[in-house]
Amino acid sequence: MSLRARDTVVRELMDDPDCDPDRLAATLRRFDAVNRLWSGWAALYRDRLGPFLASLERPARVLDLGSGGGDLVARLAGTAERDGLDVRWIGADPDERALAVARARASSRIEFRATDASSLRAAGERFDAVVSNHVLHHLGSAELAGFASDSLALTDGIALHSDIRRSRTAYSLYAIGVTPLAPGTFLRTDGLRSIRRSYRAQELAAELGAPWTVTDASPFRIVAEARARA
């Protein structure tokens, strides 16, 4: 199998509306452990999102698009609270199956909604920051353009989208590293399919265009960033 080109045909098992609900729920719950190891959000918060929120010097609202089981929202909310930041976090996902898991993580600072970027934009919602994790590789070219446009329209500040960087090293290491977490889930199969579907920085930059900047955040991660239009 070659990873030279992005695989736009393969689909993840958990995207099937008829997939096994117990395996799906287990997958969503275990994303917390996987994302702690692979997603790179600790560094993204430290270097980009956290300093931006602190610079506002006021209460903030942050939107996580495609929030899945809600682990990223919960982790970022905890970090921001420890930093003394007053932030309200909204996780948005149109999949009620994911929300059933995510809502266990809701709190006075964290809310989950059954919605998507285009619906929020149509409703006139605005946020100080918009983020996503592992969403971009799910999207075709037209969907990606719409998602990028919607996310930028939804923020008065910064948009940060983090995803996997396609590489043979990432594929091999993930196949080995996820093994202890994989039983009873879609983690192994879908994770490897995600890597096959994912972009490299130059590819994603070409798809998104201005005003997006795409960088290699680590050997296994890429990040697309843009600031709200003045």
CSV table of C-alpha atoms in Angstrom, one decimal:
chain,number,residue,atom,x,y,z
A,1,MET,CA,0.0,0.0,0.0
A,2,SER,CA,1.3,3.4,-1.0
A,3,LEU,CA,0.9,6.6,1.1
A,4,ARG,CA,2.3,8.9,-1.5
A,5,ALA,CA,-1.2,10.1,-2.4
A,6,ARG,CA,-4.2,10.7,-0.2
A,7,ASP,CA,-6.8,7.9,-0.3
A,8,THR,CA,-10.1,9.6,-0.9
A,9,VAL,CA,-12.1,6.4,-1.4
A,10,VAL,CA,-11.6,4.5,1.9
A,11,ARG,CA,-14.1,5.2,4.6
A,12,GLU,CA,-14.0,4.8,8.3
A,13,LEU,CA,-16.2,2.2,9.9
A,14,MET,CA,-17.5,4.6,12.6
A,15,ASP,CA,-18.9,6.9,9.9
A,16,ASP,CA,-21.4,4.2,8.9
A,17,PRO,CA,-24.7,5.1,10.6
A,18,ASP,CA,-25.4,1.3,10.9
A,19,CYS,CA,-22.1,0.5,12.7
A,20,ASP,CA,-22.1,-1.4,15.9
A,21,PRO,CA,-23.3,1.1,18.6
A,22,ASP,CA,-21.3,-0.6,21.4
A,23,ARG,CA,-18.1,-0.5,19.5
A,24,LEU,CA,-18.7,3.1,18.5
A,25,ALA,CA,-19.4,4.2,22.1
A,26,ALA,CA,-16.2,2.4,23.2
A,27,THR,CA,-14.2,4.0,20.4
A,28,LEU,CA,-15.5,7.5,21.4
A,29,ARG,CA,-14.6,7.0,25.0
A,30,ARG,CA,-11.1,5.7,24.3
A,31,PHE,CA,-10.4,8.7,22.0
A,32,ASP,CA,-9.4,10.5,25.2
A,33,ALA,CA,-6.4,8.3,25.6
A,34,VAL,CA,-5.6,8.2,21.9
A,35,ASN,CA,-5.8,12.0,21.6
A,36,ARG,CA,-3.7,12.6,24.7
A,37,LEU,CA,-0.9,10.6,23.0
A,38,TRP,CA,-1.3,11.7,19.4
A,39,SER,CA,-3.3,14.9,18.9
A,40,GLY,CA,-0.7,17.4,20.0
A,41,TRP,CA,-3.3,19.8,21.6
A,42,ALA,CA,-1.2,20.3,24.8
A,43,ALA,CA,1.4,22.1,22.6
A,44,LEU,CA,-1.2,23.9,20.5
A,45,TYR,CA,-2.9,25.2,23.6
A,46,ARG,CA,0.4,26.3,25.2
A,47,ASP,CA,1.7,28.0,22.0
A,48,ARG,CA,-1.3,29.3,20.2
A,49,LEU,CA,-4.8,29.0,21.7
A,50,GLY,CA,-3.9,29.7,25.4
A,51,PRO,CA,-1.9,32.9,24.7
A,52,PHE,CA,-4.7,34.1,22.4
A,53,LEU,CA,-7.4,33.6,25.0
A,54,ALA,CA,-5.3,35.2,27.7
A,55,SER,CA,-4.7,38.2,25.4
A,56,LEU,CA,-8.4,38.9,25.3
A,57,GLU,CA,-8.5,39.9,29.0
A,58,ARG,CA,-12.2,39.1,29.2
A,59,PRO,CA,-14.5,36.0,29.2
A,60,ALA,CA,-14.3,34.1,26.0
A,61,ARG,CA,-16.3,31.5,23.9
A,62,VAL,CA,-14.6,28.7,22.1
A,63,LEU,CA,-16.3,26.3,19.6
A,64,ASP,CA,-15.0,22.8,18.8
A,65,LEU,CA,-16.5,21.6,15.5
A,66,GLY,CA,-16.9,17.9,15.1
A,67,SER,CA,-16.4,17.4,18.9
A,68,GLY,CA,-17.1,13.7,18.8
A,69,GLY,CA,-17.0,12.2,22.3
A,70,GLY,CA,-16.1,15.6,23.8
A,71,ASP,CA,-12.7,14.7,25.2
A,72,LEU,CA,-10.8,17.6,23.6
A,73,VAL,CA,-13.3,20.2,24.9
A,74,ALA,CA,-13.1,18.7,28.4
A,75,ARG,CA,-9.3,18.7,28.4
A,76,LEU,CA,-9.0,22.2,27.0
A,77,ALA,CA,-11.6,23.5,29.5
A,78,GLY,CA,-9.7,22.0,32.4
A,79,THR,CA,-6.4,23.5,31.2
A,80,ALA,CA,-7.9,26.9,30.7
A,81,GLU,CA,-9.5,26.9,34.1
A,82,ARG,CA,-6.2,26.0,35.8
A,83,ASP,CA,-4.7,29.0,33.9
A,84,GLY,CA,-7.4,31.2,35.5
A,85,LEU,CA,-9.1,31.9,32.2
A,86,ASP,CA,-12.9,32.4,32.0
A,87,VAL,CA,-14.0,30.4,29.0
A,88,ARG,CA,-17.2,28.9,27.9
A,89,TRP,CA,-16.8,25.9,25.6
A,90,ILE,CA,-19.2,24.6,23.0
A,91,GLY,CA,-18.8,21.3,21.3
A,92,ALA,CA,-20.8,20.9,18.1
A,93,ASP,CA,-21.4,17.6,16.4
A,94,PRO,CA,-24.4,16.6,14.2
A,95,ASP,CA,-24.1,12.9,15.2
A,96,GLU,CA,-26.4,12.1,18.1
A,97,ARG,CA,-24.4,8.9,18.8
A,98,ALA,CA,-21.3,11.0,19.6
A,99,LEU,CA,-23.3,13.5,21.7
A,100,ALA,CA,-24.7,10.6,23.8
A,101,VAL,CA,-21.1,10.0,24.9
A,102,ALA,CA,-20.0,13.7,25.0
A,103,ARG,CA,-22.8,14.9,27.2
A,104,ALA,CA,-21.4,13.0,30.1
A,105,ARG,CA,-18.6,15.6,30.0
A,106,ALA,CA,-20.9,18.6,30.1
A,107,SER,CA,-20.6,21.1,32.9
A,108,SER,CA,-21.3,24.7,33.8
A,109,ARG,CA,-18.6,25.7,31.4
A,110,ILE,CA,-19.0,23.0,28.7
A,111,GLU,CA,-22.1,22.6,26.4
A,112,PHE,CA,-22.6,20.1,23.6
A,113,ARG,CA,-25.0,20.8,20.7
A,114,ALA,CA,-26.4,18.7,17.9
A,115,THR,CA,-25.4,21.0,15.0
A,116,ASP,CA,-22.7,21.8,12.5
A,117,ALA,CA,-20.7,24.7,11.2
A,118,SER,CA,-23.0,25.8,8.4
A,119,SER,CA,-26.0,25.8,10.7
A,120,LEU,CA,-24.2,27.8,13.4
A,121,ARG,CA,-23.1,30.3,10.7
A,122,ALA,CA,-26.7,30.6,9.4
A,123,ALA,CA,-27.9,31.3,12.9
A,124,GLY,CA,-25.4,34.2,13.2
A,125,GLU,CA,-23.3,32.6,16.0
A,126,ARG,CA,-19.9,34.1,16.8
A,127,PHE,CA,-17.0,32.8,18.9
A,128,ASP,CA,-13.6,34.1,19.9
A,129,ALA,CA,-11.9,30.9,18.7
A,130,VAL,CA,-13.0,27.9,16.6
A,131,VAL,CA,-11.1,24.7,16.7
A,132,SER,CA,-11.3,21.1,15.4
A,133,ASN,CA,-9.5,17.9,15.8
A,134,HIS,CA,-9.4,15.1,13.2
A,135,VAL,CA,-12.1,16.6,11.1
A,136,LEU,CA,-10.4,17.7,7.9
A,137,HIS,CA,-9.4,14.3,6.6
A,138,HIS,CA,-13.1,13.3,6.5
A,139,LEU,CA,-13.9,16.0,4.0
A,140,GLY,CA,-13.9,16.1,0.2
A,141,SER,CA,-12.7,19.2,-1.6
A,142,ALA,CA,-16.0,20.9,-1.7
A,143,GLU,CA,-16.8,20.0,1.9
A,144,LEU,CA,-13.4,21.2,3.0
A,145,ALA,CA,-13.9,24.6,1.3
A,146,GLY,CA,-17.3,25.0,3.0
A,147,PHE,CA,-16.0,23.9,6.4
A,148,ALA,CA,-13.1,26.3,6.2
A,149,SER,CA,-15.2,29.2,5.1
A,150,ASP,CA,-17.8,28.5,7.8
A,151,SER,CA,-15.3,28.2,10.6
A,152,LEU,CA,-13.6,31.4,9.7
A,153,ALA,CA,-17.0,33.2,9.5
A,154,LEU,CA,-17.8,31.9,13.0
A,155,THR,CA,-14.8,33.4,14.7
A,156,ASP,CA,-13.9,37.0,15.7
A,157,GLY,CA,-10.4,35.8,16.5
A,158,ILE,CA,-8.6,32.6,15.6
A,159,ALA,CA,-9.5,29.3,13.8
A,160,LEU,CA,-7.3,26.3,14.5
A,161,HIS,CA,-7.8,22.9,12.8
A,162,SER,CA,-5.5,20.1,13.8
A,163,ASP,CA,-5.2,16.8,11.9
A,164,ILE,CA,-3.0,13.8,11.2
A,165,ARG,CA,0.0,14.2,8.8
A,166,ARG,CA,0.1,11.3,6.4
A,167,SER,CA,3.3,9.3,6.5
A,168,ARG,CA,4.6,5.8,6.6
A,169,THR,CA,6.1,6.4,10.0
A,170,ALA,CA,2.8,7.6,11.5
A,171,TYR,CA,1.0,4.6,9.9
A,172,SER,CA,3.5,2.1,11.3
A,173,LEU,CA,3.8,3.6,14.8
A,174,TYR,CA,0.0,4.0,15.2
A,175,ALA,CA,-0.6,0.4,14.1
A,176,ILE,CA,1.7,-0.8,16.9
A,177,GLY,CA,0.9,1.8,19.6
A,178,VAL,CA,-2.9,1.6,19.4
A,179,THR,CA,-3.0,-2.2,19.9
A,180,PRO,CA,-3.6,-2.1,23.7
A,181,LEU,CA,-6.5,0.3,23.3
A,182,ALA,CA,-8.1,-1.3,20.3
A,183,PRO,CA,-10.1,-4.4,21.5
A,184,GLY,CA,-13.8,-3.8,21.2
A,185,THR,CA,-13.4,-0.6,19.2
A,186,PHE,CA,-12.8,0.8,15.7
A,187,LEU,CA,-9.6,2.5,16.8
A,188,ARG,CA,-7.1,0.4,14.9
A,189,THR,CA,-9.0,0.0,11.6
A,190,ASP,CA,-10.3,3.6,11.5
A,191,GLY,CA,-7.1,5.2,12.7
A,192,LEU,CA,-5.1,3.6,9.9
A,193,ARG,CA,-7.8,4.6,7.4
A,194,SER,CA,-7.6,8.1,8.8
A,195,ILE,CA,-3.9,8.2,8.1
A,196,ARG,CA,-4.5,7.1,4.6
A,197,ARG,CA,-7.1,9.8,4.1
A,198,SER,CA,-5.1,12.6,5.7
A,199,TYR,CA,-3.2,15.4,4.1
A,200,ARG,CA,0.4,16.6,4.1
A,201,ALA,CA,0.9,20.3,4.8
A,202,GLN,CA,1.6,21.3,1.2
A,203,GLU,CA,-1.5,19.5,0.0
A,204,LEU,CA,-3.8,21.0,2.6
A,205,ALA,CA,-2.4,24.5,2.0
A,206,ALA,CA,-3.1,24.2,-1.7
A,207,GLU,CA,-6.7,23.1,-0.9
A,208,LEU,CA,-7.4,25.9,1.6
A,209,GLY,CA,-5.6,28.8,0.0
A,210,ALA,CA,-5.5,32.3,1.6
A,211,PRO,CA,-5.8,33.3,4.4
A,212,TRP,CA,-5.0,29.9,5.8
A,213,THR,CA,-1.5,28.9,7.0
A,214,VAL,CA,-0.7,25.2,7.2
A,215,THR,CA,2.3,24.0,9.2
A,216,ASP,CA,3.8,20.7,10.4
A,217,ALA,CA,3.1,20.9,14.1
A,218,SER,CA,5.1,17.6,14.6
A,219,PRO,CA,6.2,14.7,12.5
A,220,PHE,CA,2.7,13.3,12.8
A,221,ARG,CA,0.5,16.4,12.9
A,222,ILE,CA,-0.5,19.3,10.7
A,223,VAL,CA,-2.3,22.5,11.7
A,224,ALA,CA,-4.3,24.9,9.6
A,225,GLU,CA,-4.6,28.4,11.2
A,226,ALA,CA,-6.4,31.6,10.1
A,227,ARG,CA,-7.4,34.8,11.7
A,228,ALA,CA,-10.7,36.5,11.4
A,229,ARG,CA,-11.0,39.1,8.6
A,230,ALA,CA,-10.9,42.6,9.9
